[in-house]
PDB file of C-alpha atoms and ligand atoms in Angstrom:
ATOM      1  CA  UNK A   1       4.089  19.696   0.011  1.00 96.00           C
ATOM      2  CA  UNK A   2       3.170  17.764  -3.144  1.00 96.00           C
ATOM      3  CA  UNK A   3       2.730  13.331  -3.046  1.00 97.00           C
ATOM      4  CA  UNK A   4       3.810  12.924  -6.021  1.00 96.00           C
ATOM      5  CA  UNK A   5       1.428   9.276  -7.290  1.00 97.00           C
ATOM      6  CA  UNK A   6       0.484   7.284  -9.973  1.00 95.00           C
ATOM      7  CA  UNK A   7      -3.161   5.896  -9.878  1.00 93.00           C
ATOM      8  CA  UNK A   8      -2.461   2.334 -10.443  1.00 92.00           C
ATOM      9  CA  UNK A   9       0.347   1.888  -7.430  1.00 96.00           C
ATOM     10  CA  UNK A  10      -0.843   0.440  -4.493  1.00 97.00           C
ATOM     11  CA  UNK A  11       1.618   1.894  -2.378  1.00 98.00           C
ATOM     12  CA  UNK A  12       0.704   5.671  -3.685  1.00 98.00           C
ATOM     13  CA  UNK A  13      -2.838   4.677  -3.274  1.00 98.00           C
ATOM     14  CA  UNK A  14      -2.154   3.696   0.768  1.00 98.00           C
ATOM     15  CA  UNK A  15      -0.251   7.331   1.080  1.00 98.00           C
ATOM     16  CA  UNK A  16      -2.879   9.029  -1.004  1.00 98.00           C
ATOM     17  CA  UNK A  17      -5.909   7.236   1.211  1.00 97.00           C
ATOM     18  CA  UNK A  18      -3.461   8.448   4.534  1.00 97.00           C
ATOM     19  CA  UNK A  19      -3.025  12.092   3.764  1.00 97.00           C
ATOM     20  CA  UNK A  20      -6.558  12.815   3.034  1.00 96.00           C
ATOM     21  CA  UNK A  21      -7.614  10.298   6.096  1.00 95.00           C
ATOM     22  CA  UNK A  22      -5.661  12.811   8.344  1.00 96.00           C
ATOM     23  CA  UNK A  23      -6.300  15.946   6.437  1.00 95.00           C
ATOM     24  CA  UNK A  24      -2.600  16.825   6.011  1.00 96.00           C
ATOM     25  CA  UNK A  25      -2.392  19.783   3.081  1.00 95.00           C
ATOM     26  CA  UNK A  26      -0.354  17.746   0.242  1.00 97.00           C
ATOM     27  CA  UNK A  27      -1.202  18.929  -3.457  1.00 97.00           C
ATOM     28  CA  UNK A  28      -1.412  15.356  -5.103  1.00 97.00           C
ATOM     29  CA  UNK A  29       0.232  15.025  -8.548  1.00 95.00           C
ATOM     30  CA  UNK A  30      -0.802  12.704 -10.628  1.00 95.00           C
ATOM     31  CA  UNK A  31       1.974  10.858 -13.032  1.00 93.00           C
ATOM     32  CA  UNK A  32       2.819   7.979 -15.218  1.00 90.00           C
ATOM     33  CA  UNK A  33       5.281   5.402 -14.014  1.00 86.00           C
ATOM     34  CA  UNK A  34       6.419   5.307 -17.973  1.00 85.00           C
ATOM     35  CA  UNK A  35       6.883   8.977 -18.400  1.00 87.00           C
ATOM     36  CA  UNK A  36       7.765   9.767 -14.514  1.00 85.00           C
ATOM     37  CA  UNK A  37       8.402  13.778 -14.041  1.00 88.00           C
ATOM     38  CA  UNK A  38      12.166  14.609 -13.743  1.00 88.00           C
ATOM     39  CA  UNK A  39      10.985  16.221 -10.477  1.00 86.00           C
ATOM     40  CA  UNK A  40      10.315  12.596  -9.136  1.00 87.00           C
ATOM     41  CA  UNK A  41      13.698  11.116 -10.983  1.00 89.00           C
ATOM     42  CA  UNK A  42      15.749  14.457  -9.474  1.00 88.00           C
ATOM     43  CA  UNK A  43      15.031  13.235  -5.543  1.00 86.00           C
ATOM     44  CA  UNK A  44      14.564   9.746  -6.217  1.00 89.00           C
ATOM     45  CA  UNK A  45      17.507   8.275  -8.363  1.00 89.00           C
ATOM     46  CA  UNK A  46      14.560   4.908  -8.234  1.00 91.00           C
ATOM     47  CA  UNK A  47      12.049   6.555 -10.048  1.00 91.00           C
ATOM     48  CA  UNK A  48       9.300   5.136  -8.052  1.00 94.00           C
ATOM     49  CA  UNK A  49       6.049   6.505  -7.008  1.00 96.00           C
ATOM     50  CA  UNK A  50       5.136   7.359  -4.229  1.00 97.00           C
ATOM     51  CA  UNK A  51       7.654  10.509  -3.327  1.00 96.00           C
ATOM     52  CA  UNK A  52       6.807  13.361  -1.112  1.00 97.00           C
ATOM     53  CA  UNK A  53       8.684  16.653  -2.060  1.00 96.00           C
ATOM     54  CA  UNK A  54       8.672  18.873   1.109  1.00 95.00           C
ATOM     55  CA  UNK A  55       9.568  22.455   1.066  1.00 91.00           C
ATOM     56  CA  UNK A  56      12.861  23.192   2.184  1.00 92.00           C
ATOM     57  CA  UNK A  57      13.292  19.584   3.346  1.00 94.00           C
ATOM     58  CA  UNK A  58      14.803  17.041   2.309  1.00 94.00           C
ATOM     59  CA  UNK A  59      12.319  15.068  -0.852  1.00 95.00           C
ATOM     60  CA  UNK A  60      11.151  11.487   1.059  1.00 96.00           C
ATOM     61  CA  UNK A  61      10.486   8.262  -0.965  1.00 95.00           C
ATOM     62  CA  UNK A  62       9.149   5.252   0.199  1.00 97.00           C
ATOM     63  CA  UNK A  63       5.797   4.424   1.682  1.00 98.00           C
ATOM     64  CA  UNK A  64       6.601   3.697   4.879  1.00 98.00           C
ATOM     65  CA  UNK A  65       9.038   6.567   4.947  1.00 98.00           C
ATOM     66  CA  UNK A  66       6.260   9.006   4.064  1.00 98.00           C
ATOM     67  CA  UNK A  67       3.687   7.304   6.369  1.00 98.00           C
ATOM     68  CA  UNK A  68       6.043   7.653   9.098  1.00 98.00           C
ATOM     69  CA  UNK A  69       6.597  11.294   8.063  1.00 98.00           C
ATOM     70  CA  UNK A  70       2.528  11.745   7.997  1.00 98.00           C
ATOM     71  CA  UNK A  71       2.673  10.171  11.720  1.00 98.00           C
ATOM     72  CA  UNK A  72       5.256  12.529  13.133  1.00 98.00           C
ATOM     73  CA  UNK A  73       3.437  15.473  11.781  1.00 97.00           C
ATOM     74  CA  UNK A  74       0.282  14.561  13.017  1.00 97.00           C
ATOM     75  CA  UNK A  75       1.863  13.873  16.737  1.00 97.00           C
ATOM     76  CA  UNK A  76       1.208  10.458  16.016  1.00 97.00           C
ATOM     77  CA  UNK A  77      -2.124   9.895  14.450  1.00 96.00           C
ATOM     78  CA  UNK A  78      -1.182   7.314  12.123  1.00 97.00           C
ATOM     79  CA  UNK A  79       0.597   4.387  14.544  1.00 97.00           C
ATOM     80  CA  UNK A  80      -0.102   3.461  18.121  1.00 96.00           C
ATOM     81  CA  UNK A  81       2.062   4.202  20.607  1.00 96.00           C
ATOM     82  CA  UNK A  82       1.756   1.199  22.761  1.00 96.00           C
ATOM     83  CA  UNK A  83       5.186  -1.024  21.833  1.00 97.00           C
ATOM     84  CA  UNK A  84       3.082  -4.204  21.330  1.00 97.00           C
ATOM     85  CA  UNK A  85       0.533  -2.679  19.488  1.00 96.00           C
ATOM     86  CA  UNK A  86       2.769  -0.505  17.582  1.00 97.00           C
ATOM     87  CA  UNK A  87       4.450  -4.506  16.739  1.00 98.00           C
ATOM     88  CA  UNK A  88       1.147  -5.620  15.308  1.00 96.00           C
ATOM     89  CA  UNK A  89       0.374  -2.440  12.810  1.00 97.00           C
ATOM     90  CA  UNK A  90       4.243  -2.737  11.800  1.00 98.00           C
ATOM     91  CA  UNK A  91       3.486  -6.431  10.908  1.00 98.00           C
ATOM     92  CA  UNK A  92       0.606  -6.024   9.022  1.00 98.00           C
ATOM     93  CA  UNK A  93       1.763  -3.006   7.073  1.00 98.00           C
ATOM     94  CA  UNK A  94       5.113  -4.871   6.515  1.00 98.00           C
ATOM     95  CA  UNK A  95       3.114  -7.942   4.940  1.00 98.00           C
ATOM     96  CA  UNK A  96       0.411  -6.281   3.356  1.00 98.00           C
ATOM     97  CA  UNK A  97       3.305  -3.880   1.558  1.00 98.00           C
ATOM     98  CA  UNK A  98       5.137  -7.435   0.673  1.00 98.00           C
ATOM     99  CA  UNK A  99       2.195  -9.326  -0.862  1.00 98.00           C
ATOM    100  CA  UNK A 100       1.717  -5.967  -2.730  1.00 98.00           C
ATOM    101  CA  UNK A 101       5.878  -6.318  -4.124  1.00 98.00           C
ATOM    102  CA  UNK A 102       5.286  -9.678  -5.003  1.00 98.00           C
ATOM    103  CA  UNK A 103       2.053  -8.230  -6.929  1.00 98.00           C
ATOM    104  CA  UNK A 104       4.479  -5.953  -8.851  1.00 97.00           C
ATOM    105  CA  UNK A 105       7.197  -8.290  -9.310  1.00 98.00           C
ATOM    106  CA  UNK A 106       4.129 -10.707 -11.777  1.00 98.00           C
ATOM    107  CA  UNK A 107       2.712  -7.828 -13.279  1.00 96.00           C
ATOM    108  CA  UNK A 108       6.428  -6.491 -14.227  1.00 95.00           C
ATOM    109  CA  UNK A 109       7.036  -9.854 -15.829  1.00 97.00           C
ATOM    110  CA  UNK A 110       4.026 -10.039 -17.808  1.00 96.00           C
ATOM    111  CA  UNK A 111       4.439  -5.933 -18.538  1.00 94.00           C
ATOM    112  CA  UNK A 112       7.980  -5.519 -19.323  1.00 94.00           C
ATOM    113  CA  UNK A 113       9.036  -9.305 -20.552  1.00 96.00           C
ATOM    114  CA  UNK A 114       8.309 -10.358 -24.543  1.00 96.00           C
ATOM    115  CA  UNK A 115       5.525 -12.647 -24.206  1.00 95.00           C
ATOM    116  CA  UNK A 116       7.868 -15.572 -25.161  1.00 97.00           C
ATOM    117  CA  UNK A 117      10.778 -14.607 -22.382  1.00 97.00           C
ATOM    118  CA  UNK A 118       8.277 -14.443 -19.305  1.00 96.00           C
ATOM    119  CA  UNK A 119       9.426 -17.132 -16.856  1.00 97.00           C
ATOM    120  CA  UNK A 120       7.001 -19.294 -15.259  1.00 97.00           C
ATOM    121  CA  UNK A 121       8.577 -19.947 -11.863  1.00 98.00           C
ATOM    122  CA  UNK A 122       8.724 -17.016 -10.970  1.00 98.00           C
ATOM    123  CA  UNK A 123       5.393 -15.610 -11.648  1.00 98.00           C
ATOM    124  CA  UNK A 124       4.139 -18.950  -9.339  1.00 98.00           C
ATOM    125  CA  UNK A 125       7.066 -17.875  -6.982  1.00 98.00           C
ATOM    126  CA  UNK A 126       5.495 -14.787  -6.358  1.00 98.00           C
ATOM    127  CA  UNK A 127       2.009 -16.250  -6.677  1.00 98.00           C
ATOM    128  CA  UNK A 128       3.098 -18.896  -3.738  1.00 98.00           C
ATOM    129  CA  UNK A 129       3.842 -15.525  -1.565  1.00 98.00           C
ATOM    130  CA  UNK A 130       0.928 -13.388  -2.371  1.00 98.00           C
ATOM    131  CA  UNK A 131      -1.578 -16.839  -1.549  1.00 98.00           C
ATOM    132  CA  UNK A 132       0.302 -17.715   1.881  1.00 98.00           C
ATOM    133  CA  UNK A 133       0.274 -14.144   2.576  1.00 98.00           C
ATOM    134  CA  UNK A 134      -3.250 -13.944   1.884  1.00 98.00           C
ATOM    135  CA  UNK A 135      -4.078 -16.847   3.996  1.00 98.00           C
ATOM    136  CA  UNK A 136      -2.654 -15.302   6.618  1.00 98.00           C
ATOM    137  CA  UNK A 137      -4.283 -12.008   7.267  1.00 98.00           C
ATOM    138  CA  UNK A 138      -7.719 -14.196   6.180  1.00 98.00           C
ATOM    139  CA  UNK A 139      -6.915 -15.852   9.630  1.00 97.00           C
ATOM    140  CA  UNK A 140      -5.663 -12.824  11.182  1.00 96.00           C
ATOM    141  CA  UNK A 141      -8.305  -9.869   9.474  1.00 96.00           C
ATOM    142  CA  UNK A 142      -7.478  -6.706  11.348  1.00 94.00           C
ATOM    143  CA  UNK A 143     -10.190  -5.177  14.220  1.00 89.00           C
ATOM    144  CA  UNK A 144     -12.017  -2.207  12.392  1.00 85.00           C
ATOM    145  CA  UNK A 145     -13.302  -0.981  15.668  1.00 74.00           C
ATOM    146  CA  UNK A 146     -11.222   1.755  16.438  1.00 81.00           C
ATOM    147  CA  UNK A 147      -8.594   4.286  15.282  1.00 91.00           C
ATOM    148  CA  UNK A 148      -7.416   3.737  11.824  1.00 95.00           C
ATOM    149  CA  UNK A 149      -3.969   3.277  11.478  1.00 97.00           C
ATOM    150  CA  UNK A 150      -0.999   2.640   8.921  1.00 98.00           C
ATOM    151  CA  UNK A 151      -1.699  -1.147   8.767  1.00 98.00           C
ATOM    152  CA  UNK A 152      -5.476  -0.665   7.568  1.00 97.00           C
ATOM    153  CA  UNK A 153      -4.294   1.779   5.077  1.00 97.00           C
ATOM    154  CA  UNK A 154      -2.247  -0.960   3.465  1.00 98.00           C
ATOM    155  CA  UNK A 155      -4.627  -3.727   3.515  1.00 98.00           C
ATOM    156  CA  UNK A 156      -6.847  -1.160   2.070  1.00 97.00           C
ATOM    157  CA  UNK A 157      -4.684  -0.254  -0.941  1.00 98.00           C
ATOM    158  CA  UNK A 158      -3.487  -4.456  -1.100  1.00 98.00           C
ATOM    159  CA  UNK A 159      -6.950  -5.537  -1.731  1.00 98.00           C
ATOM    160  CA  UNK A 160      -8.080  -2.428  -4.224  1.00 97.00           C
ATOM    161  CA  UNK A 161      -5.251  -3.674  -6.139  1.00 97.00           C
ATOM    162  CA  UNK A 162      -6.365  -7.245  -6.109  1.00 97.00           C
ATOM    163  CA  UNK A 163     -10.300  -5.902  -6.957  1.00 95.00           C
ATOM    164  CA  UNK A 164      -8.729  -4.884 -10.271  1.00 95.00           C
ATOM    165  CA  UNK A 165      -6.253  -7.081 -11.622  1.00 95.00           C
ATOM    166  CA  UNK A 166      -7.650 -10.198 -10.111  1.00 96.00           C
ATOM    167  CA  UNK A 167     -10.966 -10.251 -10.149  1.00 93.00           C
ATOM    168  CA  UNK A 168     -13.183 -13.472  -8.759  1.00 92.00           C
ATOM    169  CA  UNK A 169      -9.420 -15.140  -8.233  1.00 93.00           C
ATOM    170  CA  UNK A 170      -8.081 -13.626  -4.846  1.00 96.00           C
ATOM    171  CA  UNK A 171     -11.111 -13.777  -2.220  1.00 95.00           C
ATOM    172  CA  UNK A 172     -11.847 -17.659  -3.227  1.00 96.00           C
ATOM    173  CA  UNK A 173     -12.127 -19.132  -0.129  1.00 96.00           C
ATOM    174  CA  UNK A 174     -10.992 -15.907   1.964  1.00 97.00           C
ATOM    175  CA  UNK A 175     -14.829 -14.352   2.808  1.00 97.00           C
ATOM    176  CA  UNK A 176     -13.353 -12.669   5.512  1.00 97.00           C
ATOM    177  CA  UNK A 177     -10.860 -10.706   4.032  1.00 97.00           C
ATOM    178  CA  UNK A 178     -13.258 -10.279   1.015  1.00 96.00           C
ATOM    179  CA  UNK A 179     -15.786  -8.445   3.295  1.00 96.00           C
ATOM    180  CA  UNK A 180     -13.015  -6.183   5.200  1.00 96.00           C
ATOM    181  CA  UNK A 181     -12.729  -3.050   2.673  1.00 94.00           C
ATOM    182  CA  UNK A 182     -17.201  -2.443   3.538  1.00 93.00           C
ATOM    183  CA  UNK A 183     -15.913  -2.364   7.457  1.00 91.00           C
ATOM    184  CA  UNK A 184     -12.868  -0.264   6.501  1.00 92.00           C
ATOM    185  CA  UNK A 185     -14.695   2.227   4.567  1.00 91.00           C
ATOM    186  CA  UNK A 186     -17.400   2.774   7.249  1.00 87.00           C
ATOM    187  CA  UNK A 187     -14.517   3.274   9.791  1.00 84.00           C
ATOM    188  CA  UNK A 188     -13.034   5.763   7.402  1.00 87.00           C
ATOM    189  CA  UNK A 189     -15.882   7.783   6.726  1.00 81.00           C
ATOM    190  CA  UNK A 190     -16.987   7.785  10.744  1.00 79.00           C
ATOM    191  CA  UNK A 191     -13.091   8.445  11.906  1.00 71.00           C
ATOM    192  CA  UNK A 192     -12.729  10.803   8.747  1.00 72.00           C
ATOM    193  CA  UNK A 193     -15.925  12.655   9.246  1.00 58.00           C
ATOM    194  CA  UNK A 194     -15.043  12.843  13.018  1.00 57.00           C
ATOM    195  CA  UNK A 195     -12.248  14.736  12.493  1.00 54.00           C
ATOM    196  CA  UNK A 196     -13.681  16.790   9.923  1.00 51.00           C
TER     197      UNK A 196
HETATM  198  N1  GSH B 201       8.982   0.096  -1.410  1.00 64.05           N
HETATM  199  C1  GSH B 201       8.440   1.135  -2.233  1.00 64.05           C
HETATM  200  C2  GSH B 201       7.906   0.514  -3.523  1.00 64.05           C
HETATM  201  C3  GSH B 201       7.404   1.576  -4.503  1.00 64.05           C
HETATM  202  C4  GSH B 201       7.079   0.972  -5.868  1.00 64.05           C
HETATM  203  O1  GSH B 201       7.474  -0.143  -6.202  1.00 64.05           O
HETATM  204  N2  GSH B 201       6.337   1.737  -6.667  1.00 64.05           N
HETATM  205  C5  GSH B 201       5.978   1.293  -7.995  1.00 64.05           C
HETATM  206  C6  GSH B 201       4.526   1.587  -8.261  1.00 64.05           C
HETATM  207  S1  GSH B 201       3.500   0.597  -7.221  1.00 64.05           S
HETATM  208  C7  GSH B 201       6.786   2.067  -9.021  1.00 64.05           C
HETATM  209  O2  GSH B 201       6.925   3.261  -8.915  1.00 64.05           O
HETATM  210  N3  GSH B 201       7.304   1.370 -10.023  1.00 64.05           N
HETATM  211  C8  GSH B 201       8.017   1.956 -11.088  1.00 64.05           C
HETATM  212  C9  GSH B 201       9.405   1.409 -11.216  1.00 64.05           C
HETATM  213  O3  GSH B 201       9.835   0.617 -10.343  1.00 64.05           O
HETATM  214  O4  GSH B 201      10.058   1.805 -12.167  1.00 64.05           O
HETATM  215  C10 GSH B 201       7.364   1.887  -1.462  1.00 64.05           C
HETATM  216  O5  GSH B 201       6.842   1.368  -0.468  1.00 64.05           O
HETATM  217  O6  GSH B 201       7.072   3.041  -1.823  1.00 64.05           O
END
């Protein structure tokens, strides 16, 4: 299989951190989103990383797609079965992976936009969702005490994306949530180790 990625996407980057978490055999390829391979434009008429191209199976895009993929092949390793826990790890994947659009949404704006043409309202649109989505999860920081699962992996990728293009400006006032990615990467090198 080869995960096709591109180093700056968050949602590659929460694939990326899954496969290697559960020591699936992927070979990653690295591309650019402005020169994407006609391999990734050939199974995905959206061009957008990630995209997992399985042999003799059908090509998946979509993070959650391929994370469910990841779980089925691993019998499971990536979600918990339990319906209400199972609820939870949905929710916090499903916010996490919407801050992380909104993200992309005000850096496509400022990227693709002449200087002069990018619209104010709705880069503070956007900004309005990422901050009460923020909030949120400060108030609601997910347990690190146990198996890691597809929600951590996109909190994980959420705030390494924030480390980067917003510096000093996201974890104002959200110490909790600032201080999550040290207990996430012990868990991941314990659980990763563990399974090693
Ligand atoms: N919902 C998709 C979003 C994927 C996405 O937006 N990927 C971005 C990189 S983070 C991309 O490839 N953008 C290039 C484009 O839209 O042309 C997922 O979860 O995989």
């Amino acid at each position: 299989m080869r995960l096709l990625y591109t180093p700056a996407s968050p949602f590659s980057a929460k694939c990326l951190m899954a496969v290697r978490h559960l020591g699936i055999a992927v070979t990653e390829v690295n591309a650019a989103v402005s020169a994407p391979p006609p391999e990734l434009i050939g199974s995905n008429p959206l061009g957008r990383f990630p995209m997992l191209i399985r042999d003799g199976e059908l090509p998946l895009c979509d993070s959650v797609a391929i994370m469910h993929f990841f779980d089925r092949l691993t019998d499971g390793q990536l979600y918990p079965r339990n319906p209400k826990k199972r609820a939870e790890v949905d929710m916090l994947e499903a916010l996490c992976d919407g801050i992380t659009d909104s993200l992309m949404q005000i850096t496509y704006e400022q990227r693709f936009r002449p200087e002069e043409k990018v619209y104010q309202p709705w880069l503070d649109r956007h900004w309005v969702k990422v901050a009460r989505g923020l909030d949120f999860l400060e108030c609601h920081v997910p347990r690190t005490d146990k198996k890691l699962n597809g929600g951590h992996f996109a909190l994980a990728a959420l705030i390494a994306y924030l480390h980067v293009r917003y510096a000093g400006r996201w974890d104002v006032g959200r110490p909790r949530l600032a201080a999550w990615p040290r207990a996430f990467s012990q868990l991941v090198h314990t659980r990763t180790k563990a399974a090693a």
